[in-house]
Coordinates of C-alpha atoms in Angstrom, one line a residue:
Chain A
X1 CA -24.9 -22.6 -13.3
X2 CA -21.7 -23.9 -14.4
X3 CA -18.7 -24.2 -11.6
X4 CA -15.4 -24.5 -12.3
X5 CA -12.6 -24.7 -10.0
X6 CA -9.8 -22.2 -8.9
X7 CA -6.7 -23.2 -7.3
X8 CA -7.1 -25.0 -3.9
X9 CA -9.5 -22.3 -2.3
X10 CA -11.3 -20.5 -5.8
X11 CA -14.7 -20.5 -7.2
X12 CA -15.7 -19.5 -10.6
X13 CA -19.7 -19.7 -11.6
X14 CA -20.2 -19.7 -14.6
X15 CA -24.3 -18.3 -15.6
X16 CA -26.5 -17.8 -18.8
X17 CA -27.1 -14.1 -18.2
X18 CA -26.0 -11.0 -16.4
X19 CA -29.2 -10.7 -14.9
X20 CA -28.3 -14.5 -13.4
X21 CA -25.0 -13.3 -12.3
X22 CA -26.3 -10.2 -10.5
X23 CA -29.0 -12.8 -8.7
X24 CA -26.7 -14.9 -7.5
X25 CA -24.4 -12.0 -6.0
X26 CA -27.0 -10.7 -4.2
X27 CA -27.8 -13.4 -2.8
X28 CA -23.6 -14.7 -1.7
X29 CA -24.1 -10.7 0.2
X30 CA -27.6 -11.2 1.8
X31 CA -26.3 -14.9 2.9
X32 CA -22.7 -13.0 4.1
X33 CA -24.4 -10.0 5.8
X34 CA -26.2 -13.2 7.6
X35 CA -23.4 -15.0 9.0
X36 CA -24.9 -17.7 6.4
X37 CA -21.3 -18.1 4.2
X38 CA -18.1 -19.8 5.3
X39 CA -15.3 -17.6 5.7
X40 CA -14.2 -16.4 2.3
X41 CA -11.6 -13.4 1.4
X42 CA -13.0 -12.0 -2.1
X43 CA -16.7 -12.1 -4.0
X44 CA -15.8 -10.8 -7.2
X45 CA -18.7 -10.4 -9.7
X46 CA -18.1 -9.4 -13.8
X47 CA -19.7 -10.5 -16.4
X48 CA -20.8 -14.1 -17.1
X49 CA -19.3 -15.2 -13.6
X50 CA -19.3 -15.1 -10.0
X51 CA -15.4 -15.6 -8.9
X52 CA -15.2 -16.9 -5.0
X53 CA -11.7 -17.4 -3.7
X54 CA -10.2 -17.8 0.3
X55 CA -12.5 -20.8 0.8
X56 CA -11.4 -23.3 3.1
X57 CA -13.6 -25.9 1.5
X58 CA -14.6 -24.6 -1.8
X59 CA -16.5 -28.1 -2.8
X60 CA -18.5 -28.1 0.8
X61 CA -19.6 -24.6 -0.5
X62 CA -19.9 -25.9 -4.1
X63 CA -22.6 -28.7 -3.1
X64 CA -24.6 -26.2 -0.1
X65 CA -24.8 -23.9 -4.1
X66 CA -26.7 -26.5 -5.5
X67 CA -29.8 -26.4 -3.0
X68 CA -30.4 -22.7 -2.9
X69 CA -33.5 -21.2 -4.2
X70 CA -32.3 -17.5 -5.9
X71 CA -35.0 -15.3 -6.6
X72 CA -34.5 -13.3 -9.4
X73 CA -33.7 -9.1 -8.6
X74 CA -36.0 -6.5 -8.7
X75 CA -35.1 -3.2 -9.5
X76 CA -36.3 -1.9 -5.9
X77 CA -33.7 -4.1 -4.3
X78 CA -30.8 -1.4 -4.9
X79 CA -29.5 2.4 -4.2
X80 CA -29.9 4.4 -7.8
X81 CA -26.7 6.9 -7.7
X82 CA -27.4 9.9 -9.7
X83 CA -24.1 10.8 -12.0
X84 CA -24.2 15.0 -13.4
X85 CA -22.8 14.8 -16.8
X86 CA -21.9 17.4 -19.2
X87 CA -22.3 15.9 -22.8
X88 CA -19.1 17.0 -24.2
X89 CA -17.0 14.2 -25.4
X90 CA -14.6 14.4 -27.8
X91 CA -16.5 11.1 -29.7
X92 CA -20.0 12.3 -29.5
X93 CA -20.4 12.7 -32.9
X94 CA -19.1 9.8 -33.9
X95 CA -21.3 7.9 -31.3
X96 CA -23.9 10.2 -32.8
X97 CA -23.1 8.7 -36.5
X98 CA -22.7 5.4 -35.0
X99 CA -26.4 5.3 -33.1
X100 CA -27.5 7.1 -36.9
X101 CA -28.8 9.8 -34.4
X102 CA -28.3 13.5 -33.4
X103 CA -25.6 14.2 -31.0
X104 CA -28.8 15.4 -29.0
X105 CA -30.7 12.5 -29.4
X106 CA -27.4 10.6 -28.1
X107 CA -28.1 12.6 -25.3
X108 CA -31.6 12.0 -24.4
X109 CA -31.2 8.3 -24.6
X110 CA -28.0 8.3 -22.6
X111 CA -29.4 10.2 -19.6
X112 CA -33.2 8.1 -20.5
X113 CA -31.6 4.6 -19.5
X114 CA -31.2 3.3 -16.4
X115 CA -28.2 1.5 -16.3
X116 CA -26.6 -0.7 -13.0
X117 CA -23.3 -2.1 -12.2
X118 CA -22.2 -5.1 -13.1
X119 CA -18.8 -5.0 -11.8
X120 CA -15.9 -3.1 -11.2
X121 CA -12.3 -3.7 -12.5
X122 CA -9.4 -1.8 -14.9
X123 CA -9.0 0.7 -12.1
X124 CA -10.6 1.1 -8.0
X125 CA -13.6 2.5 -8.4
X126 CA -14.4 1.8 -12.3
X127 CA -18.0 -0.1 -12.6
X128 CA -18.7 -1.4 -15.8
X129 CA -22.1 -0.2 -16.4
X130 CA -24.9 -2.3 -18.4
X131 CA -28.5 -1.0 -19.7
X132 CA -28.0 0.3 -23.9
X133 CA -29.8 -2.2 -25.8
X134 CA -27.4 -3.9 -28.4
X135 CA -28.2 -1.9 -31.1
X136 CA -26.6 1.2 -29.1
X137 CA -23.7 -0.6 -28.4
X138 CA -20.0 0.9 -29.6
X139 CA -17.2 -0.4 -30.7
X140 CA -13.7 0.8 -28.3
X141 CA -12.0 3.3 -30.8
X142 CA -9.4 1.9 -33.3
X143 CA -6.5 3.9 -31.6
X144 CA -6.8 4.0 -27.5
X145 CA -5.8 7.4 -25.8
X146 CA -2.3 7.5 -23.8
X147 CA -4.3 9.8 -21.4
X148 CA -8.0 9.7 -20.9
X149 CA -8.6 12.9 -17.9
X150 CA -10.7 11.9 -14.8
X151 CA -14.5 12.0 -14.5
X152 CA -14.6 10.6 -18.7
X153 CA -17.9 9.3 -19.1
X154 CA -17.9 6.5 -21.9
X155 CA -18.7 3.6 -24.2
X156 CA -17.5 0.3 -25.3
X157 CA -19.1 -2.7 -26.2
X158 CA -22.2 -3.1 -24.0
X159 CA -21.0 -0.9 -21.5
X160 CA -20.6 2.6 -19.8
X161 CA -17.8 3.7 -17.3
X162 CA -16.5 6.7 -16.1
X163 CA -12.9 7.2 -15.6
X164 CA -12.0 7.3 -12.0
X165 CA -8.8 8.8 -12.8
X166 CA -7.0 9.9 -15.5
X167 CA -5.8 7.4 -17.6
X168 CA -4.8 5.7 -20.7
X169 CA -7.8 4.2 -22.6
X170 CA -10.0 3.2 -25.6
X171 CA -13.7 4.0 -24.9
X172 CA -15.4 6.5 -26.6
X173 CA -15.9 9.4 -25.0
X174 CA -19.6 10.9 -24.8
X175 CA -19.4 13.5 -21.5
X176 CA -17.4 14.8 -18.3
X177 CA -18.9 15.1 -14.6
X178 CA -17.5 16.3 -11.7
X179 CA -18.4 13.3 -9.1
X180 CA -15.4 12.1 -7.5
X181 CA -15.9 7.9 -8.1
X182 CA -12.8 7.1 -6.0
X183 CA -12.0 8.7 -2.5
X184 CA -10.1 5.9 -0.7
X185 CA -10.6 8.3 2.7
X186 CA -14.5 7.9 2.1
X187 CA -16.4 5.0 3.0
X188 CA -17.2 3.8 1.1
X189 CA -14.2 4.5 -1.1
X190 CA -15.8 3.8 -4.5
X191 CA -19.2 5.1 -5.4
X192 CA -20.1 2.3 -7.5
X193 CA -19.8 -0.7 -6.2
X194 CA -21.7 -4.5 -8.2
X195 CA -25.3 -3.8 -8.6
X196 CA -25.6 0.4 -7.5
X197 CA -28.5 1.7 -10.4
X198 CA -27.1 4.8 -12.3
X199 CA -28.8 7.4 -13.8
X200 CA -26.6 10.0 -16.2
X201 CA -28.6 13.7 -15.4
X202 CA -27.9 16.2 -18.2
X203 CA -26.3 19.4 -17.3
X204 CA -25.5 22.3 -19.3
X205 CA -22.5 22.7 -21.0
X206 CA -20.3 25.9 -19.4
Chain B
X1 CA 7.6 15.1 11.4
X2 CA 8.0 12.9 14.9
X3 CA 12.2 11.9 15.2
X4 CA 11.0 8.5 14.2
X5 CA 11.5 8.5 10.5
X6 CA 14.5 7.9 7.8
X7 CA 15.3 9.7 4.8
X8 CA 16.2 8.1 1.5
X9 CA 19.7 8.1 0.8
X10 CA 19.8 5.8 -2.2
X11 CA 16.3 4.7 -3.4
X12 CA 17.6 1.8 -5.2
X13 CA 15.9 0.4 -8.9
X14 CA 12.4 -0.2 -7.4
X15 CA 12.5 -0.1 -3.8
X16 CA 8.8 -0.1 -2.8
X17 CA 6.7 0.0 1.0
X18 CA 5.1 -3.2 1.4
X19 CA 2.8 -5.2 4.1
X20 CA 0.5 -8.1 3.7
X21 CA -1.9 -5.7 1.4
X22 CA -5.3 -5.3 1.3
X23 CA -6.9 -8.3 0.3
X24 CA -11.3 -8.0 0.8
X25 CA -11.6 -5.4 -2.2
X26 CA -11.3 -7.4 -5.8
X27 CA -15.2 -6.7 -6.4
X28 CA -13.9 -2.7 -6.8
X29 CA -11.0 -3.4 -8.9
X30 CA -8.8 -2.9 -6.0
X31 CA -5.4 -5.8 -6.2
X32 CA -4.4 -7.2 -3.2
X33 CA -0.8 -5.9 -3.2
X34 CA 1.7 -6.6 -0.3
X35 CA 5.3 -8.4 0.2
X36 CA 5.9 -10.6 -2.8
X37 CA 8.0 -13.1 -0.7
X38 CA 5.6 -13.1 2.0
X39 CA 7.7 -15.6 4.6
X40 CA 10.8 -13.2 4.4
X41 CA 8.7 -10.1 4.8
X42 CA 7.3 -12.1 8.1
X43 CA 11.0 -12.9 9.0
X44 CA 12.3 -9.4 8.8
X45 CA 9.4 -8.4 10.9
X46 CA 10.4 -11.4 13.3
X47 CA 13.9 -10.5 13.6
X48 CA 12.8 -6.4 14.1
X49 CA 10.1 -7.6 16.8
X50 CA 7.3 -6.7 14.9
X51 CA 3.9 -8.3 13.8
X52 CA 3.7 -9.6 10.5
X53 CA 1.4 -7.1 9.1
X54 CA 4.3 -3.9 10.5
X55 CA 5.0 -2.5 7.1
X56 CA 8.5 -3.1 5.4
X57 CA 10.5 -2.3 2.6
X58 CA 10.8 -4.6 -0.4
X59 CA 13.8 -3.3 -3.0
X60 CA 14.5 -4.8 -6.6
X61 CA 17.8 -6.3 -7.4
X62 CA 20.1 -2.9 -6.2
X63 CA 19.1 -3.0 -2.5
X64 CA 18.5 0.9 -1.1
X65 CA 20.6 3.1 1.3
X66 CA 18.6 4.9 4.6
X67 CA 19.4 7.4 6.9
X68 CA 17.8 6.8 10.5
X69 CA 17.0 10.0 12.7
X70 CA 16.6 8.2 15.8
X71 CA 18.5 4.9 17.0
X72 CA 16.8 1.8 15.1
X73 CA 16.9 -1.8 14.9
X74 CA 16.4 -2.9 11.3
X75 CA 16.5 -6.5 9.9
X76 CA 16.7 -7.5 6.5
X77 CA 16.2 -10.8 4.7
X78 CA 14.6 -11.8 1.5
X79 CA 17.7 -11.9 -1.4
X80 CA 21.0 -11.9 0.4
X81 CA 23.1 -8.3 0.2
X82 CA 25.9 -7.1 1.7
X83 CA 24.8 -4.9 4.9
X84 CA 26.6 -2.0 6.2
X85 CA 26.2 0.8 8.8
X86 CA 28.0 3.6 7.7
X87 CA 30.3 1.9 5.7
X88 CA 31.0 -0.7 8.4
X89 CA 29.6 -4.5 7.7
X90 CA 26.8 -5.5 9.5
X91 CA 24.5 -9.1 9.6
X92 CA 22.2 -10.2 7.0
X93 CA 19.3 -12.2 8.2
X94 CA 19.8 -10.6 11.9
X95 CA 18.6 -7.6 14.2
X96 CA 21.2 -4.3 13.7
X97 CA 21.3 -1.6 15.9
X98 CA 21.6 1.5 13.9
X99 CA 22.6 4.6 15.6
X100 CA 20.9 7.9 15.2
X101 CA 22.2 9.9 12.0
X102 CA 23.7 6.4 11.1
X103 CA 23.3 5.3 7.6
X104 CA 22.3 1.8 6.7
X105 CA 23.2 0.2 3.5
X106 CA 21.3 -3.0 2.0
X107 CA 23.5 -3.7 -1.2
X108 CA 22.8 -5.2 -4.2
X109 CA 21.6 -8.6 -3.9
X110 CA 24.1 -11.4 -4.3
X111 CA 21.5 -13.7 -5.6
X112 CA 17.6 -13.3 -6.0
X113 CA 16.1 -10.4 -6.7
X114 CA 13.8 -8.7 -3.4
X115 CA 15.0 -8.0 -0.3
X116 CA 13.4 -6.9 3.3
X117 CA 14.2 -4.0 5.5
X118 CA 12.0 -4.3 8.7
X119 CA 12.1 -1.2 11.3
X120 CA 11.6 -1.5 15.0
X121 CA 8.0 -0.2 14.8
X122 CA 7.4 -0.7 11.3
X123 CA 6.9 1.9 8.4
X124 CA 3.6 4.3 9.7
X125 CA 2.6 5.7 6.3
X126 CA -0.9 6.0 6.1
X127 CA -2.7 3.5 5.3
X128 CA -5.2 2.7 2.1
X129 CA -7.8 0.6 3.1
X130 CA -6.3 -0.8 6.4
X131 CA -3.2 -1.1 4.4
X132 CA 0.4 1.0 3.7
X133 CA 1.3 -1.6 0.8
X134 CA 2.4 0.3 -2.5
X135 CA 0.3 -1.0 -5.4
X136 CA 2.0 -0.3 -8.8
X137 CA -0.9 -1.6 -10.9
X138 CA -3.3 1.2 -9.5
X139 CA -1.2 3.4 -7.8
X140 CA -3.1 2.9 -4.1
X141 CA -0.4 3.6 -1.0
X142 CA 3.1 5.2 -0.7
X143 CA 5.2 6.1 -4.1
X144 CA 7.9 4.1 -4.6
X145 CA 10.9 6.0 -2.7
X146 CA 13.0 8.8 -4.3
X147 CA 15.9 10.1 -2.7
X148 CA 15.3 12.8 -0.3
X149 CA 11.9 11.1 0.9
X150 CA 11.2 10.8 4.8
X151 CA 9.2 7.8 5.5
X152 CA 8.3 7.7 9.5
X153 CA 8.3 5.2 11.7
X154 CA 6.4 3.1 14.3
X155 CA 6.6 3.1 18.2
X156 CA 8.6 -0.3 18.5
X157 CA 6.3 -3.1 19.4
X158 CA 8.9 -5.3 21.3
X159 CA 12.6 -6.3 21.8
X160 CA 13.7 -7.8 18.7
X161 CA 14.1 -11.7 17.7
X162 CA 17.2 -13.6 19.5
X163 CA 19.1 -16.7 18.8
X164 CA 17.2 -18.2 16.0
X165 CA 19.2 -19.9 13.4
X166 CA 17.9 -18.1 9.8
X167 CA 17.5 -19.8 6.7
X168 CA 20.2 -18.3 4.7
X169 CA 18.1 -18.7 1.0
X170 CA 20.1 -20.2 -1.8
X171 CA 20.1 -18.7 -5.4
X172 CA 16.5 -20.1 -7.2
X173 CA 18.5 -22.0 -10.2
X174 CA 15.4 -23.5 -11.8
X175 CA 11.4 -21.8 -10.3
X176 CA 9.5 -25.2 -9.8
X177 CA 5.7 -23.7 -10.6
X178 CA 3.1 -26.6 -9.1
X179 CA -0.8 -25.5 -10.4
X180 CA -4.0 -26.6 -10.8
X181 CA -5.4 -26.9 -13.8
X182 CA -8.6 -24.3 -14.4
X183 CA -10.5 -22.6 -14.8
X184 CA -10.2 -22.1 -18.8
X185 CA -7.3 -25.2 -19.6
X186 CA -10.2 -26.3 -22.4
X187 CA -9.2 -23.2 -24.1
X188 CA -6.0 -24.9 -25.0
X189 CA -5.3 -28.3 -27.2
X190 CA -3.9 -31.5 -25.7
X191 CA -0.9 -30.3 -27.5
X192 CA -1.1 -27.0 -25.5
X193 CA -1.4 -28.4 -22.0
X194 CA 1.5 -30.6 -23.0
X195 CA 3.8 -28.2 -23.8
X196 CA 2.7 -26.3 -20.5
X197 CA 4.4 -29.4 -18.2
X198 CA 7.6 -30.1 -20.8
X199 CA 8.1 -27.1 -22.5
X200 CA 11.5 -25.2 -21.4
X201 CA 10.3 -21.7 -20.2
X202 CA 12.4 -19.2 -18.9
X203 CA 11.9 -15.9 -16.3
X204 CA 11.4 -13.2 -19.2
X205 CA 13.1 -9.4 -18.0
X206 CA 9.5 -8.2 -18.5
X207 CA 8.2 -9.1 -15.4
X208 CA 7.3 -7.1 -12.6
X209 CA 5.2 -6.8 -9.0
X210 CA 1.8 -7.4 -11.4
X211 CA 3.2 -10.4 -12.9
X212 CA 5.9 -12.3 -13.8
X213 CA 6.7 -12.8 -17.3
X214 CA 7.8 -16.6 -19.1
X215 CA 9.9 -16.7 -22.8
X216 CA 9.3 -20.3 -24.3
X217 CA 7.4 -22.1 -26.2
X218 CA 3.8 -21.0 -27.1
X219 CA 0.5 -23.2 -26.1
X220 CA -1.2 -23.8 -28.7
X221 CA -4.8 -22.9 -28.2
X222 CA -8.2 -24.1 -28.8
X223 CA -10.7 -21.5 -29.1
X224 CA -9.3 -17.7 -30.6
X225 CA -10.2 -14.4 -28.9
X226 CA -11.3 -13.3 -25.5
X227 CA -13.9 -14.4 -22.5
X228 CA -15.6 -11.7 -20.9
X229 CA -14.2 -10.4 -18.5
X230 CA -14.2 -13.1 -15.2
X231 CA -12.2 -12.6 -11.9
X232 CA -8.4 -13.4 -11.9
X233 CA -6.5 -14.8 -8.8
X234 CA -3.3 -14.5 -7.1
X235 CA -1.2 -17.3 -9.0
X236 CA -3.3 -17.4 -12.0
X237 CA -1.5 -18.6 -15.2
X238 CA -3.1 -16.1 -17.3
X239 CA -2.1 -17.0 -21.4
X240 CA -2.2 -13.6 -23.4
X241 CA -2.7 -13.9 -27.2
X242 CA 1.3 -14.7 -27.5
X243 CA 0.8 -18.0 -25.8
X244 CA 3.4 -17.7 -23.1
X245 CA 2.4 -17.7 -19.4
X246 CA 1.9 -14.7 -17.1
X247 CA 2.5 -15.8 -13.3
X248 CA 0.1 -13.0 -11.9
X249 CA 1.5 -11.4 -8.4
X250 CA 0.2 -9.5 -5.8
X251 CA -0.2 -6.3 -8.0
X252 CA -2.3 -8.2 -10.4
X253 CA -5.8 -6.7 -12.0
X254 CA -8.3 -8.2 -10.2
X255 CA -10.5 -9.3 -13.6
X256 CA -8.8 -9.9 -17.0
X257 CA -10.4 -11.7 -20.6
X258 CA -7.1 -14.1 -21.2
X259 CA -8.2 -17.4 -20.0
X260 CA -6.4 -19.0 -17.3
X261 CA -4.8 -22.3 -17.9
X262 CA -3.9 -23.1 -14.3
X263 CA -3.5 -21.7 -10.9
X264 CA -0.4 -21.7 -8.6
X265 CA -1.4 -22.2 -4.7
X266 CA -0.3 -19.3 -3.0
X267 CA 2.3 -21.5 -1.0
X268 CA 4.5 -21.8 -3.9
X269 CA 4.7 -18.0 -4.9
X270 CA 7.4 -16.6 -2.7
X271 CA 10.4 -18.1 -5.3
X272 CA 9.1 -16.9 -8.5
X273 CA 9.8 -13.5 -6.0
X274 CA 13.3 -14.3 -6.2
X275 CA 13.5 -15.7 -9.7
X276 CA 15.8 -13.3 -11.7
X277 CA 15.5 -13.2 -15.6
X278 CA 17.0 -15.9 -17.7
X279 CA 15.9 -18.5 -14.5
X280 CA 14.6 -21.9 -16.2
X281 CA 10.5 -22.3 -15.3
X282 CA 9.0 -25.5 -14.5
X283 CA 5.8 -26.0 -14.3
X284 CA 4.3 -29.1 -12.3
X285 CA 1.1 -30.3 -12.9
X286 CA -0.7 -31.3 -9.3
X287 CA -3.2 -33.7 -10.3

């Protein structure tokens, strides 16, 4: 756990792993939902780091850090969210080629993982959304879309997303579902919010 | 619609609701947003005898003309414009009666760039996530106005200000930007962070409410390519491939792969508000 100062009143941990990262978020909400935390305005997790920031004394907090005892996640720990998806993606054959797999077998291994999110950013309501192992992982597409629609389900890097609105983008796209991710008169407003498990459920094709 | 409302006569370049936004929500990607030049949204509110948080109207550079249905007291501060009531001047800086069917006219600003129109009341859009602040990164809250838009209005909270004397702001001839180094300043060369704190930068036209943009020299870097993705704060220095610094504002994406050279305390923000292009950009190192 590396910590490196923001500003007058920022945190940014730095961890080995995005299984560490995910620990210690946890944990900062468990200790919040406690009354445990000093005041703070933001807990922002993404992907190697944990950013704090609206802390009064952010070296008080910094040193309390160093004494706690963060047990690892298990997968009970969390909601899973279950995410309809039509597998009809402009770039699902080339995902296909990329994998070296069927465009059905892209498919079955999609909606096979369990993935969770790591954080949210880009857009309100966008998780980025680890669980392919590297070898399935994509590059973004050499020439981004000016307009992505809403409800894109898609791939870059280690990741998965689905597009919370329409908008420009470079992911490749594998699907389409109907779930509406971002509803800022629901509470909550976003559907996925840092650690929520996802599973991607098949459905036919109209 | 209730009487208490204004149509847009003249919406002005950018003229844009704004309150003290909706900070609690970086973890969903969600910017804080909210009155760049924070004291003189507080002031206009002040003067309008309004809480801080009563939303208000910030406009870019050509100020924005409103009709009132009802009788209104509006203030506006922020960059200094003329003010006129249907075509007659009125004070800048001050509480102004406005008659029903009146229309009040916030001109272009003499010097800075943003300035405040606070309502009696304050702007009662509805509010996003306990806040009516228009975000232009991710579209959350009021469009910015057109002409022909009714916005209403609040019941008034109080009588308005009286007697204080008001700062009258002068014209920001250079943006003195103090920061802290961090988190990522060992992504840059000695050579880099030197020409940070004695390089001549200047307010590029590019900017915006997500962040304002510097021309100058480059910083010289010492590691190529990107971090993962980390969380970005209000006042973050952010150093994009071209090597010039990004002040980010309150629109500002809430995590970013540039590394961040330095941080501006929020203190410090509400001039690089008022910071029109071509403004020389000084960045002080604090420790």
């Amino acid at each position: 756990m590396k910590p490196l100062p923001v500003g007058e009143h920022g945190l940014l941990i730095e961890l080995d792993s995005a299984e560490e990262v995910e620990a210690l978020h946890a944990e900062l909400l468990r200790r919040a939902a406690d009354g445990a935390l000093p005041p703070l305005r933001e807990i922002v997790p993404a992907a190697r780091t944990v950013f704090l920031d609206g802390l009064a004394d952010p070296r008080g907090l910094l040193a309390e850090l160093a004494t706690w005892d963060i047990p690892p996640l298990t997968a009970g720990d969390r909601p899973t969210v279950r995410i309809p998806v039509r597998y009809d993606g402009p770039d699902l054959a080339d995902v296909a080629a990329l994998w070296g797999v069927t465009p059905e077998e892209v498919v079955r291994l999609h909606s096979a993982t369990e993935f969770h999110v790591a954080f949210c950013g880009f857009a309100p309501g966008f998780g980025y959304l680890t669980g392919l192992p590297e070898p399935l992982h994509v590059p973004r597409r050499d020439t981004p879309r000016t307009k992505v629609p809403v409800g894109s389900v898609a791939l870059a890097g280690p990741y998965t997303g689905v597009y919370p609105r329409s908008s420009p983008g470079g992911w490749q796209l594998i699907g389409t579902t109907d779930t509406v991710l971002w509803d800022p008169r629901r509470e909550p407003a976003a559907l996925l919010v840092p650690g929520t498990r996802v599973r991607f459920v098949p459905q036919e094709t109209a | 619609m209730t009487d208490r409302a204004f149509s847009v006569v003249r919406a002005g370049a950018l003229t844009t609701v704004q309150d003290l936004g909706r900070p609690g929500h970086a973890h969903l990607g969600v910017p804080r947003a909210g009155a760049l030049d924070a004291p003189a949204h507080r002031l206009a509110n002040r003067l309008a005898g309004n809480p801080g948080s009563a939303a208000t109207l910030e406009t870019t550079l050509t100020g924005c003309a409103l009709r009132v249905r009802t009788a209104t007291t509006v203030a506006v501060t922020g960059a200094p414009c003329p003010v006129t009531v249907d075509g007659h001047p009125a004070p800048w800086g001050a509480p102004v009666r406005v008659p029903a069917g009146a229309v009040l006219d916030a001109g272009p600003a003499t010097h800075g760039l943003r300035s405040y129109l606070a309502f009696a009341g304050g702007i009662a859009t509805e509010p996003v996530l306990g806040s009516r602040a228009a975000d232009l990164l991710s579209g959350l809250g009021p469009d910015p106005l057109t002409e022909g838009a009714v916005l209403p209005l609040g019941d008034p909270h109080g009588p308005p200000a009286t007697a204080d004397a008001v700062p009258h702001p002068g014209p920001v001839t250079e943006l003195l930007l103090p920061f802290l180094p961090g988190p990522r300043d060992d992504w840059f060369t000695e050579a880099g962070l030197r020409t940070l704190v004695t390089g001549r930068f200047r307010v590029s036209p590019a900017g915006n409410r997500i962040g304002l943009h510097t021309e100058g020299p480059p910083l010289e870097r010492a590691r190529a390519g990107e971090l993962p993705s980390e969380g970005m704060p209000l006042g973050a220095l952010q150093v994009p491939p071209n090597g010039l610094p990004v002040l980010f504002l309150h629109d500002h994406p809430t995590t970013g792969g540039y590394p961040v050279v330095g941080v501006v305390p929020e203190r410090f923000l509400a001039p690089a508000a008022q910071a029109t292009p071509g403004t020389p950009v000084r960045f002080l190192r604090m420790r």
